XYZ file of C-alpha atoms in Angstrom:
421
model
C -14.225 53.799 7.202
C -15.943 55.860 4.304
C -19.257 54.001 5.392
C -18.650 55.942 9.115
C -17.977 58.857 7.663
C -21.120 59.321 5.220
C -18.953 59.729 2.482
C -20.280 56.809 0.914
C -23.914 55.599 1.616
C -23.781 52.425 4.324
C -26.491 50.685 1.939
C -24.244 51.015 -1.300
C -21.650 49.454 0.198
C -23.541 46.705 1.446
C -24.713 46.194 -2.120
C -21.373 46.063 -3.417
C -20.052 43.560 -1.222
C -22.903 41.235 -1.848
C -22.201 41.849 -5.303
C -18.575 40.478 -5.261
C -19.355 37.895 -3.540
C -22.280 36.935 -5.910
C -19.400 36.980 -8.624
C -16.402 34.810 -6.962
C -17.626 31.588 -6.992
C -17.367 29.759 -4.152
C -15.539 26.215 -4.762
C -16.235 23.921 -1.197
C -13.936 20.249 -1.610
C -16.313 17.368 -1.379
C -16.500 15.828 1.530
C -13.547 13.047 1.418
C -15.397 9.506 1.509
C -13.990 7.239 4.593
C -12.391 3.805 2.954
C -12.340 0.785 4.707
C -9.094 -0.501 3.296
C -6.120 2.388 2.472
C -4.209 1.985 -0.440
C -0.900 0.543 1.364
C -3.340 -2.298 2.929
C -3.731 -0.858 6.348
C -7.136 -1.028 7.726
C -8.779 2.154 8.576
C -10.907 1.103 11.577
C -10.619 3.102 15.098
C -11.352 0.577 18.222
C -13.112 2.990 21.146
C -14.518 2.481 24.341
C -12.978 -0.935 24.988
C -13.743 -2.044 28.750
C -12.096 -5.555 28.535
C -8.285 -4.360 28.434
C -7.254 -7.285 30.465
C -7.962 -9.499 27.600
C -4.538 -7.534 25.786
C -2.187 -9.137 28.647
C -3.864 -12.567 28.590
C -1.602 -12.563 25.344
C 0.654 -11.208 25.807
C 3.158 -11.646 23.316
C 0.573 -11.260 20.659
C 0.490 -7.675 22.111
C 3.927 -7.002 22.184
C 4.535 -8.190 18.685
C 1.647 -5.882 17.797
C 3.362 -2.967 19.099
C 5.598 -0.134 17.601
C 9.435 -0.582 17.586
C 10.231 2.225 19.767
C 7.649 0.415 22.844
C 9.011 -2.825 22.093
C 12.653 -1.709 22.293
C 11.719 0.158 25.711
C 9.595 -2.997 27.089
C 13.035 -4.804 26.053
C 15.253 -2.855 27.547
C 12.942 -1.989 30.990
C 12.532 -6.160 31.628
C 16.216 -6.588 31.859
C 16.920 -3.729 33.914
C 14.236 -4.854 36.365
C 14.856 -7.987 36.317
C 18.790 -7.445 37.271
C 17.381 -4.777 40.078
C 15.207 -7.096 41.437
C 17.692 -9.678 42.379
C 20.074 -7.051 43.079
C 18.475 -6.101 45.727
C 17.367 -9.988 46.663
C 21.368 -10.541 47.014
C 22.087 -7.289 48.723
C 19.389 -9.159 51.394
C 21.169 -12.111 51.450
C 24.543 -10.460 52.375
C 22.904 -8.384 54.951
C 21.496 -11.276 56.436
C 24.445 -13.101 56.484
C 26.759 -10.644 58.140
C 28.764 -10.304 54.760
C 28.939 -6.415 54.738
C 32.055 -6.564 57.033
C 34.885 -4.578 55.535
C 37.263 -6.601 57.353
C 36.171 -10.089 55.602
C 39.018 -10.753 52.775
C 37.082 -12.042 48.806
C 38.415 -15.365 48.930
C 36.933 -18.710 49.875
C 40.122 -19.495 52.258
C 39.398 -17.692 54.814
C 39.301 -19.513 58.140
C 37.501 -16.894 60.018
C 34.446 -16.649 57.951
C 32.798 -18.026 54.739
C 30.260 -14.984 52.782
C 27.282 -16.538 51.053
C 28.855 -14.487 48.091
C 32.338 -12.847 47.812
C 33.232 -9.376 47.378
C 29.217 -8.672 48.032
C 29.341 -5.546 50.588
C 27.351 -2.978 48.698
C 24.411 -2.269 46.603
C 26.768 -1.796 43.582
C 28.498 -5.058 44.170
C 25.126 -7.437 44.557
C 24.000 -5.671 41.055
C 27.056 -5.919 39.099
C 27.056 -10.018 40.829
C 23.083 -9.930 39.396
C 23.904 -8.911 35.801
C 26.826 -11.516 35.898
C 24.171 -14.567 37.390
C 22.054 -13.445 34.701
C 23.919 -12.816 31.253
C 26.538 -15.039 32.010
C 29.643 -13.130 31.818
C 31.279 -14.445 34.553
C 34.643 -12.401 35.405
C 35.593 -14.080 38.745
C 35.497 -11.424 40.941
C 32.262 -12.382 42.821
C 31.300 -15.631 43.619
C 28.775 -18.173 45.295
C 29.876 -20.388 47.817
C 28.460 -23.411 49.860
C 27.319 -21.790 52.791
C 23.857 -20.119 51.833
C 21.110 -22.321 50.786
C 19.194 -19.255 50.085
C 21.328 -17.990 48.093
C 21.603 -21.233 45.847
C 17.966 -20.586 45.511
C 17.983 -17.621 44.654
C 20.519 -18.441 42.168
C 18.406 -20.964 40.756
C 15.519 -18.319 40.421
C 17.324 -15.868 38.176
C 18.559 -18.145 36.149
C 14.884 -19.616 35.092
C 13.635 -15.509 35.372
C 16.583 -14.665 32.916
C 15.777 -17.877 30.035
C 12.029 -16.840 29.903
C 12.772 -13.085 29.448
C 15.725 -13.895 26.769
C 12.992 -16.384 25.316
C 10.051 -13.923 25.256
C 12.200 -10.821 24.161
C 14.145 -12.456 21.240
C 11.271 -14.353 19.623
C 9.013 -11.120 19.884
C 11.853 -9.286 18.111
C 12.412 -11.891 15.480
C 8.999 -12.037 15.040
C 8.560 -8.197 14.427
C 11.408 -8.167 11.900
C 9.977 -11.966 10.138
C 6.285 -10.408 10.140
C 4.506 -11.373 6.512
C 3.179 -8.141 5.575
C 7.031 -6.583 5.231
C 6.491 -9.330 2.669
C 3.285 -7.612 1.165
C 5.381 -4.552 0.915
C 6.983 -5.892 -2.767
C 3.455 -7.211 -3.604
C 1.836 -4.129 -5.461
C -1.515 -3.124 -6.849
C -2.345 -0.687 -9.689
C -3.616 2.950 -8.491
C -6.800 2.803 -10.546
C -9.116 -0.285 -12.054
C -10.842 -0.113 -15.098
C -14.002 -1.320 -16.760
C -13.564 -2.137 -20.583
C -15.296 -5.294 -22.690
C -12.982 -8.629 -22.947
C -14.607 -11.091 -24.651
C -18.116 -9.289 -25.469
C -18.508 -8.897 -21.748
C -18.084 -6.205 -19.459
C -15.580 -6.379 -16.941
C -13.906 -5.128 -14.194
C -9.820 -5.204 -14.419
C -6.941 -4.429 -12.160
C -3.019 -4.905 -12.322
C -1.265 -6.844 -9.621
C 2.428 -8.010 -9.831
C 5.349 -8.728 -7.498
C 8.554 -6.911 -7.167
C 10.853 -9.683 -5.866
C 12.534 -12.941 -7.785
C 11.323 -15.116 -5.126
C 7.823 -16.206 -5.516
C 4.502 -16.391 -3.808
C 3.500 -19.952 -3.738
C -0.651 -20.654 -3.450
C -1.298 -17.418 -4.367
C -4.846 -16.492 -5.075
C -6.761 -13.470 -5.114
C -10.419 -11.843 -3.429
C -12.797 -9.270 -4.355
C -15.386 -7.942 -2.077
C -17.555 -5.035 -2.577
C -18.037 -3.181 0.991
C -21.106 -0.957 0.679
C -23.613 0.562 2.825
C -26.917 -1.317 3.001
C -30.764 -0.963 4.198
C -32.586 -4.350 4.669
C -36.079 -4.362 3.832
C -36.589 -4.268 7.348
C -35.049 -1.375 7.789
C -31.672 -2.183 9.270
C -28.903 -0.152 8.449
C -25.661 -2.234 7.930
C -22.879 0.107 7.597
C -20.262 -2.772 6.493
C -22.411 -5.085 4.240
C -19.606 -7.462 2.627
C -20.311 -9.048 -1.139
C -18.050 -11.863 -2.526
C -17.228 -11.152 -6.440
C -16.143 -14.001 -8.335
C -13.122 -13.867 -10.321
C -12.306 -14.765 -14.168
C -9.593 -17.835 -13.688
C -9.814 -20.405 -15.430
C -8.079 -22.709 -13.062
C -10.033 -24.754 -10.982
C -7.591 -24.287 -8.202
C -8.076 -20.331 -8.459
C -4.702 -19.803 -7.400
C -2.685 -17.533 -10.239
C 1.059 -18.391 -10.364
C 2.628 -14.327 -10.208
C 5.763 -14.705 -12.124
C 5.150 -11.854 -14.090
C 2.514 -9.029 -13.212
C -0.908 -10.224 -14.362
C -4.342 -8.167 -14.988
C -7.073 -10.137 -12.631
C -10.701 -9.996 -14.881
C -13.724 -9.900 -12.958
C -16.753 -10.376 -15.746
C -19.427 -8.099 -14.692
C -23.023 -10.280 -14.804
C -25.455 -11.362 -12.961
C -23.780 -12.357 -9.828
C -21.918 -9.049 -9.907
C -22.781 -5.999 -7.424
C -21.685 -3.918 -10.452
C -24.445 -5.829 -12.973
C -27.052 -2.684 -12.632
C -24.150 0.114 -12.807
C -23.666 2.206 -15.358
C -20.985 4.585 -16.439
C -23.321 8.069 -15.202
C -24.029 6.012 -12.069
C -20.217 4.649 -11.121
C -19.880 8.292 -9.790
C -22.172 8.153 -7.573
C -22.004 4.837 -6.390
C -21.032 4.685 -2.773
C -18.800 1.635 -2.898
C -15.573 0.784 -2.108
C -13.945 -2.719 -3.771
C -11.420 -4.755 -1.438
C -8.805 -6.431 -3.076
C -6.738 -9.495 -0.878
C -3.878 -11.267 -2.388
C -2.955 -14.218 0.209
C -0.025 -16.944 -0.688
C 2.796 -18.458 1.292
C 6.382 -16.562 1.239
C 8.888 -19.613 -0.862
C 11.748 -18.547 1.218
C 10.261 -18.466 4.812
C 7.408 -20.752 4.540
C 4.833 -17.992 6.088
C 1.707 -16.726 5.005
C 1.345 -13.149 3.647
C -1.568 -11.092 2.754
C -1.647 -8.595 0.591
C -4.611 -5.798 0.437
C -6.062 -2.783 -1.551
C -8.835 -1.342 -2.123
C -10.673 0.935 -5.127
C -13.528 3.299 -4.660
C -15.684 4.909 -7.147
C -13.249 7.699 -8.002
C -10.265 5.320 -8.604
C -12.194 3.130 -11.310
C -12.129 3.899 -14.981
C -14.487 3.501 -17.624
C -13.358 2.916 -21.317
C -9.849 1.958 -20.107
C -7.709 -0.714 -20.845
C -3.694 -1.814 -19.495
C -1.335 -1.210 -21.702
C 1.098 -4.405 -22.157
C 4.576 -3.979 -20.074
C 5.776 -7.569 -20.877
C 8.117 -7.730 -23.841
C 10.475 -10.460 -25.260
C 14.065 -9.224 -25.219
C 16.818 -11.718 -26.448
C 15.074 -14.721 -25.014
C 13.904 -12.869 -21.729
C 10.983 -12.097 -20.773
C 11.431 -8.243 -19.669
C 8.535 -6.392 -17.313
C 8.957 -2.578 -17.747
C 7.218 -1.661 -14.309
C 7.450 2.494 -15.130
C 3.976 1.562 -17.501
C 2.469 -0.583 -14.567
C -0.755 1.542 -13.686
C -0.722 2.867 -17.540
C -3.984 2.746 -19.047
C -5.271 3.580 -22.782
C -9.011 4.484 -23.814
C -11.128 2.088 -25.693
C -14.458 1.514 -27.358
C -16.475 0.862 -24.208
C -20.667 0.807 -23.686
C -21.306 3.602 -21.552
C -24.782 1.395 -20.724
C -24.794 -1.218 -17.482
C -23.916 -4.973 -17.854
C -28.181 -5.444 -17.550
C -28.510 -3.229 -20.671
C -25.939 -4.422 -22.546
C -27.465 -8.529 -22.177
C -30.520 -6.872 -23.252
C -29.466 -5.057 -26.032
C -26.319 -7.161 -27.617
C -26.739 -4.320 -30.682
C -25.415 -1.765 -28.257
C -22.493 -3.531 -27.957
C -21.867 -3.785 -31.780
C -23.039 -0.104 -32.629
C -20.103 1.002 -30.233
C -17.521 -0.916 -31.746
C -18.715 0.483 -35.356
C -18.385 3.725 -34.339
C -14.769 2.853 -32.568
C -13.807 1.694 -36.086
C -15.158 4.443 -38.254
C -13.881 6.846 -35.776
C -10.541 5.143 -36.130
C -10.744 5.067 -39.966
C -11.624 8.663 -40.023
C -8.542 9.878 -38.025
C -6.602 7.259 -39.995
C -7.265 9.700 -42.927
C -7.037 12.861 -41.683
C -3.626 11.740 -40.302
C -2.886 10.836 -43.993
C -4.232 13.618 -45.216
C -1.785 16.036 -42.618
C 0.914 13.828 -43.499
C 0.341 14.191 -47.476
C 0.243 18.210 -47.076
C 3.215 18.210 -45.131
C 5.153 16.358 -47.639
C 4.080 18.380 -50.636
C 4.794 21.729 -48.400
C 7.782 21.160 -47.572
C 8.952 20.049 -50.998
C 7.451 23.932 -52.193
C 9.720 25.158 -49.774
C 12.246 23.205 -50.412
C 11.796 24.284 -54.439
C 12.137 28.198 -53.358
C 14.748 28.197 -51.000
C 16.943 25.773 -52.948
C 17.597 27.525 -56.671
C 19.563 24.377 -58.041
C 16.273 23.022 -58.175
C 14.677 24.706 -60.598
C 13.562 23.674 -63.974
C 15.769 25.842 -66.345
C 14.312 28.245 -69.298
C 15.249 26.956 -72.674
C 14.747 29.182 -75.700
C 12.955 28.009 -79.077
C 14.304 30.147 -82.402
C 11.188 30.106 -85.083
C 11.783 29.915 -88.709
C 10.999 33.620 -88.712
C 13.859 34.335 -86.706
C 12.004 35.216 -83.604
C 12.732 33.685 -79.925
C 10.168 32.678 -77.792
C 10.985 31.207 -74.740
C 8.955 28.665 -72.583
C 9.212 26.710 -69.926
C 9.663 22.756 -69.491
């Protein structure tokens, strides 16, 4: 508005905006990297542009177990309903057919003038209630069939199949849904972040995995792939280029028995995607690390799988688990509130390739762990000594009792001198 009015000159005011906005810095979020795997294990992959959807009904109940609660409990509820219209209205046909609409015709089998293919059939209402009796089974005795309709014993004989395979397909899709492994892999839990620290003079990559429940997985073993994206030498471009990593068990079996939670070691050398990665590099390393824990459920006898994943951000360097398993009057206790808890260490900020290179490095960092450790080790003495003798000064002033008394000395020449002892 001043600008308009050539109060203020159009060009200073140009100038001054730019200059604000030289000074406020602007922050812009870094683009959010797309992960294969999601934390909770659910697979972050979009399926477009299918043409084949005919394949989906050739399996059916695969694709109704696959589908949400709320569709299954409508695809539930819409089969029966159709099911006892359907052969609502097939009875309703019969009776028509037969003549047994007549208002006059008495619902009992004794009648001598004329024998329905159904009694007490002479509406719509009637033949569906009948349907829904055929077909669950409830059988109040109103309506029944009699022997004077074949077609209507086969028709009979046709819900009755219809109504098993729906009542077949229906309740094992629902128990199905509710018995489905990963609610299993719901107890089965990962630590947030992995770390990189040196066990046994080698570096190596770490994670926490444990299981919430009493009962046990049995068979359980674990994977590690690295997911990355990839140019061949050729030049093709493979977005989803998978990498086995081996893991650090020494049982031959490599299944782990998860009592108790347990840290799972992968030694970083040779073999390893990670051998070449350094600490400055992890950063900007655009990898992502798939974790699968597989094992059979001891109670129900089914498989479960069990899945997580760890990019770049999520994996420290120089960290170590703390310990959460602790012997408490001849029980094993897990405290599960330090489960992802992690504690710094002595570390070689250099790759696995350096450090096999240069075994020194590896023994000039722990030298300077320990005489960094000494030297707060003393200055923590040191605060600890001065604290002591302070508070004992202040003690000494604000507490007269404790002062050493004056006691006076009389000299042969009769004069008094007094001192201090």
């Amino acid at each position: 508005m001043l600008a308009r009015k050539s109060i203020i000159p159009e060009e200073y005011v140009l100038a001054r905006i730019a200059a604000e906005n030289l000074r406020k810095p602007r922050i812009r979020d870094r683009p959010r990297k797309a992960r294969f795997i999601a934390k909770n294990g659910a697979c972050n992959l979009a399926h477009k542009n299918i043409r084949e959807q005919g394949r989906f009904l050739q399996d059916i109940f695969t694709t109704l177990v696959d589908l949400k609660w709320r569709h299954t409990l409508v695809i539930f509820t819409m089969s029966f309903l159709c099911s006892w219209l359907l052969f609502a209205m097939m009875w309703w046909l019969v009776a028509f057919a037969h003549g047994d609409m007549d208002a006059s015709i008495e619902c009992t089998t004794n009648s001598t003038k004329w024998t329905p293919c159904v009694t007490c059939v002479r509406s719509f209402t009637s033949a569906f209630l009948f349907s829904i009796e055929v077909q669950v089974t409830i059988g109040f005795g109103g309506r029944m069939m009699t022997e004077e309709c074949p077609l209507a014993i086969t028709v009979l004989i046709l819900q009755n199949i219809v109504g098993l395979i729906i009542n077949a397909v229906m309740l094992g899709c629902i128990f199905m849904k509710t018995a489905q492994a990963h609610r299993r892999a719901e107890t089965l839990i990962f630590s947030r972040q992995a770390v990189i620290a040196v066990r046994n003079g080698k570096l190596c990559f770490m994670f926490r995995v444990g299981d919430l429940r009493k009962s046990m997985i049995i068979s359980a073993s674990v994977r590690i792939q690295v997911v990355r994206k990839t140019t061949t030498p050729e030049g093709e471009v493979i977005p989803i280029h998978q990498v086995d990593i081996p893991v650090d068990n020494p049982i031959e079996s490599n299944n782990i028995f998860l009592v108790a939670p347990l840290i799972i070691c992968h030694v970083i050398d040779k073999r390893s995607p990670l051998y070449d990665i350094s600490a400055a590099d992890l950063a900007l390393q655009d990898l992502e690390l798939i974790v699968v824990l597989e094992g059979v459920v001891e109670t129900t006898g089914i498989t479960t799988q069990a899945r997580t994943s760890y990019i770049a951000e999520e994996i420290l360097w120089g960290h170590r688990f703390v310990p959460i398993v602790t012997e408490e009057e001849g029980v094993y206790a897990v405290d599960y509130s330090k489960f992802g808890n992690t504690v710094k260490v002595a570390a070689p900020r250099c790759s696995a390739r350096e450090l096999d290179e240069k075994p020194s490095i590896l023994i000039q960092t722990l030298q300077k762990s320990e005489l960094s450790h000494q030297n707060s080790l003393r200055k923590r003495n040191s605060m600890r000594r001065n604290n002591s003798i302070r508070r004992n000064n202040s003690m000494r002033r604000t507490n007269p009792s404790l002062m050493v008394p004056k006691v006076q000395f009389i000299t042969p020449e009769g004069s008094q001198s007094a001192s201090e002892t």
